[in-house]
């Protein structure tokens, strides 16, 4: 029996099966102190996955350079702390954007309007955090040089 239909290619159930990953049994539920350690491990796995994104590596480099700039211009610890908080929020937003993209790529391997919209909205969230962080950085520099 053929897996192809004359006009549409693979049958829908077979096309969907081709995009599924191999399932594994769910790991046992962890509670108590072991849960905290497991959660930390999951977060590190997420960081390792996010590190594969070029955008995050660029953000990390620029973030470190911005912290050096803030230190060089004599920004206060509070200003550097606020920058660090904004930077961590930016990384969190990029992680969520990457998670959205992973799910969308799994659900809609071909072009779909909902997939484009979801990816665009995730990108918008990241851009908003980039702008917020950049506005804070520029404002801090202007204040340090008494330009405002």
mmCIF file of C-alpha atoms in Angstrom:
data_model
loop_
_atom_site.group_PDB
_atom_site.id
_atom_site.type_symbol
_atom_site.label_atom_id
_atom_site.label_comp_id
_atom_site.label_asym_id
_atom_site.label_seq_id
_atom_site.Cartn_x
_atom_site.Cartn_y
_atom_site.Cartn_z
ATOM 1 C CA UNK A 1 0.000 0.000 0.000
ATOM 2 C CA UNK A 2 1.399 3.402 -0.979
ATOM 3 C CA UNK A 3 2.104 6.075 1.608
ATOM 4 C CA UNK A 4 1.586 8.799 -0.987
ATOM 5 C CA UNK A 5 -1.703 10.199 -2.155
ATOM 6 C CA UNK A 6 -1.798 11.369 -5.773
ATOM 7 C CA UNK A 7 -2.265 15.080 -5.112
ATOM 8 C CA UNK A 8 -1.176 15.765 -1.562
ATOM 9 C CA UNK A 9 1.981 13.752 -0.916
ATOM 10 C CA UNK A 10 2.260 11.735 2.320
ATOM 11 C CA UNK A 11 -0.916 10.852 4.152
ATOM 12 C CA UNK A 12 -1.569 13.288 7.036
ATOM 13 C CA UNK A 13 -1.127 10.707 9.799
ATOM 14 C CA UNK A 14 2.217 9.597 8.352
ATOM 15 C CA UNK A 15 3.416 13.167 7.822
ATOM 16 C CA UNK A 16 2.608 13.992 11.445
ATOM 17 C CA UNK A 17 4.362 10.844 12.648
ATOM 18 C CA UNK A 18 7.496 11.815 10.734
ATOM 19 C CA UNK A 19 7.776 15.023 12.792
ATOM 20 C CA UNK A 20 7.291 13.436 16.209
ATOM 21 C CA UNK A 21 10.226 12.667 18.397
ATOM 22 C CA UNK A 22 10.705 9.276 19.944
ATOM 23 C CA UNK A 23 8.818 9.180 23.225
ATOM 24 C CA UNK A 24 10.430 8.076 26.393
ATOM 25 C CA UNK A 25 8.808 7.246 29.693
ATOM 26 C CA UNK A 26 8.269 10.215 31.957
ATOM 27 C CA UNK A 27 10.914 10.404 34.686
ATOM 28 C CA UNK A 28 9.710 9.786 38.236
ATOM 29 C CA UNK A 29 8.437 12.816 40.155
ATOM 30 C CA UNK A 30 11.055 14.355 42.444
ATOM 31 C CA UNK A 31 10.108 16.175 45.653
ATOM 32 C CA UNK A 32 11.810 17.975 48.511
ATOM 33 C CA UNK A 33 15.441 19.024 48.326
ATOM 34 C CA UNK A 34 16.000 16.696 45.384
ATOM 35 C CA UNK A 35 13.416 18.746 43.471
ATOM 36 C CA UNK A 36 15.493 21.922 43.943
ATOM 37 C CA UNK A 37 18.587 20.161 42.618
ATOM 38 C CA UNK A 38 16.621 18.681 39.719
ATOM 39 C CA UNK A 39 15.164 22.104 38.873
ATOM 40 C CA UNK A 40 18.658 23.611 38.880
ATOM 41 C CA UNK A 41 19.770 20.859 36.519
ATOM 42 C CA UNK A 42 16.827 21.552 34.192
ATOM 43 C CA UNK A 43 17.728 25.249 34.203
ATOM 44 C CA UNK A 44 21.341 24.451 33.307
ATOM 45 C CA UNK A 45 20.109 22.221 30.471
ATOM 46 C CA UNK A 46 17.994 25.150 29.275
ATOM 47 C CA UNK A 47 20.997 27.461 29.439
ATOM 48 C CA UNK A 48 23.072 24.963 27.434
ATOM 49 C CA UNK A 49 20.295 24.832 24.825
ATOM 50 C CA UNK A 50 19.936 28.618 24.758
ATOM 51 C CA UNK A 51 23.710 29.029 24.371
ATOM 52 C CA UNK A 52 23.386 27.368 20.946
ATOM 53 C CA UNK A 53 21.447 30.470 19.835
ATOM 54 C CA UNK A 54 23.686 33.044 18.188
ATOM 55 C CA UNK A 55 21.478 35.830 19.544
ATOM 56 C CA UNK A 56 22.234 34.830 23.138
ATOM 57 C CA UNK A 57 25.967 34.685 22.545
ATOM 58 C CA UNK A 58 25.822 38.166 21.007
ATOM 59 C CA UNK A 59 23.735 39.418 23.936
ATOM 60 C CA UNK A 60 26.250 37.973 26.388
ATOM 61 C CA UNK A 61 29.171 39.691 24.679
ATOM 62 C CA UNK A 62 27.380 43.037 24.418
ATOM 63 C CA UNK A 63 26.098 42.723 28.009
ATOM 64 C CA UNK A 64 29.628 42.189 29.324
ATOM 65 C CA UNK A 65 30.889 45.156 27.297
ATOM 66 C CA UNK A 66 28.047 47.309 28.641
ATOM 67 C CA UNK A 67 28.927 46.376 32.226
ATOM 68 C CA UNK A 68 32.539 47.334 31.515
ATOM 69 C CA UNK A 69 31.327 50.636 30.063
ATOM 70 C CA UNK A 70 29.193 51.305 33.147
ATOM 71 C CA UNK A 71 32.167 50.571 35.407
ATOM 72 C CA UNK A 72 34.457 52.758 33.287
ATOM 73 C CA UNK A 73 32.149 55.776 33.471
ATOM 74 C CA UNK A 74 31.721 55.401 37.214
ATOM 75 C CA UNK A 75 28.135 54.171 37.315
ATOM 76 C CA UNK A 76 26.870 53.365 40.790
ATOM 77 C CA UNK A 77 26.374 49.816 42.057
ATOM 78 C CA UNK A 78 22.641 50.482 41.910
ATOM 79 C CA UNK A 79 22.849 51.457 38.244
ATOM 80 C CA UNK A 80 24.926 48.386 37.435
ATOM 81 C CA UNK A 81 22.488 46.255 39.433
ATOM 82 C CA UNK A 82 19.519 47.624 37.506
ATOM 83 C CA UNK A 83 21.355 46.935 34.250
ATOM 84 C CA UNK A 84 22.054 43.356 35.422
ATOM 85 C CA UNK A 85 18.367 42.855 36.278
ATOM 86 C CA UNK A 86 17.301 44.180 32.870
ATOM 87 C CA UNK A 87 19.896 41.951 31.206
ATOM 88 C CA UNK A 88 18.627 38.867 33.054
ATOM 89 C CA UNK A 89 15.064 39.772 32.025
ATOM 90 C CA UNK A 90 16.328 40.031 28.447
ATOM 91 C CA UNK A 91 17.903 36.565 28.673
ATOM 92 C CA UNK A 92 14.659 35.177 30.144
ATOM 93 C CA UNK A 93 12.685 36.747 27.301
ATOM 94 C CA UNK A 94 15.068 35.271 24.737
ATOM 95 C CA UNK A 95 14.694 31.861 26.415
ATOM 96 C CA UNK A 96 10.899 32.087 26.148
ATOM 97 C CA UNK A 97 11.186 33.256 22.536
ATOM 98 C CA UNK A 98 13.408 30.268 21.743
ATOM 99 C CA UNK A 99 10.949 27.934 23.495
ATOM 100 C CA UNK A 100 8.102 29.338 21.373
ATOM 101 C CA UNK A 101 10.168 28.816 18.231
ATOM 102 C CA UNK A 102 10.969 25.207 19.194
ATOM 103 C CA UNK A 103 7.311 24.400 19.781
ATOM 104 C CA UNK A 104 6.180 26.156 16.604
ATOM 105 C CA UNK A 105 8.826 24.393 14.510
ATOM 106 C CA UNK A 106 7.550 21.083 15.894
ATOM 107 C CA UNK A 107 3.862 21.863 15.388
ATOM 108 C CA UNK A 108 4.130 23.589 12.022
ATOM 109 C CA UNK A 109 7.130 22.411 9.999
ATOM 110 C CA UNK A 110 5.617 24.085 6.917
ATOM 111 C CA UNK A 111 4.669 27.760 6.716
ATOM 112 C CA UNK A 112 1.545 28.572 8.706
ATOM 113 C CA UNK A 113 0.135 31.996 9.548
ATOM 114 C CA UNK A 114 -0.246 31.155 13.258
ATOM 115 C CA UNK A 115 3.393 30.019 13.330
ATOM 116 C CA UNK A 116 4.579 33.270 11.769
ATOM 117 C CA UNK A 117 2.473 35.280 14.228
ATOM 118 C CA UNK A 118 3.780 33.357 17.257
ATOM 119 C CA UNK A 119 7.395 33.780 16.165
ATOM 120 C CA UNK A 120 6.883 37.469 15.390
ATOM 121 C CA UNK A 121 5.321 38.082 18.804
ATOM 122 C CA UNK A 122 8.201 36.314 20.547
ATOM 123 C CA UNK A 123 10.621 38.428 18.552
ATOM 124 C CA UNK A 124 8.710 41.570 19.547
ATOM 125 C CA UNK A 125 9.013 40.643 23.224
ATOM 126 C CA UNK A 126 12.776 40.266 22.857
ATOM 127 C CA UNK A 127 13.042 43.561 20.974
ATOM 128 C CA UNK A 128 11.074 45.359 23.716
ATOM 129 C CA UNK A 129 13.514 44.077 26.354
ATOM 130 C CA UNK A 130 16.480 45.082 24.170
ATOM 131 C CA UNK A 131 15.028 48.581 23.855
ATOM 132 C CA UNK A 132 14.308 48.842 27.583
ATOM 133 C CA UNK A 133 17.852 47.771 28.417
ATOM 134 C CA UNK A 134 19.309 50.115 25.801
ATOM 135 C CA UNK A 135 17.240 53.072 27.007
ATOM 136 C CA UNK A 136 18.424 52.475 30.560
ATOM 137 C CA UNK A 137 22.047 52.228 29.401
ATOM 138 C CA UNK A 138 21.873 55.438 27.348
ATOM 139 C CA UNK A 139 20.113 57.241 30.203
ATOM 140 C CA UNK A 140 22.771 56.129 32.667
ATOM 141 C CA UNK A 141 25.571 57.305 30.376
ATOM 142 C CA UNK A 142 23.860 60.681 29.887
ATOM 143 C CA UNK A 143 23.379 61.095 33.640
ATOM 144 C CA UNK A 144 27.006 60.163 34.362
ATOM 145 C CA UNK A 145 28.235 62.819 31.929
ATOM 146 C CA UNK A 146 25.660 65.280 33.283
ATOM 147 C CA UNK A 147 24.072 65.721 29.869
ATOM 148 C CA UNK A 148 20.574 65.408 31.323
#
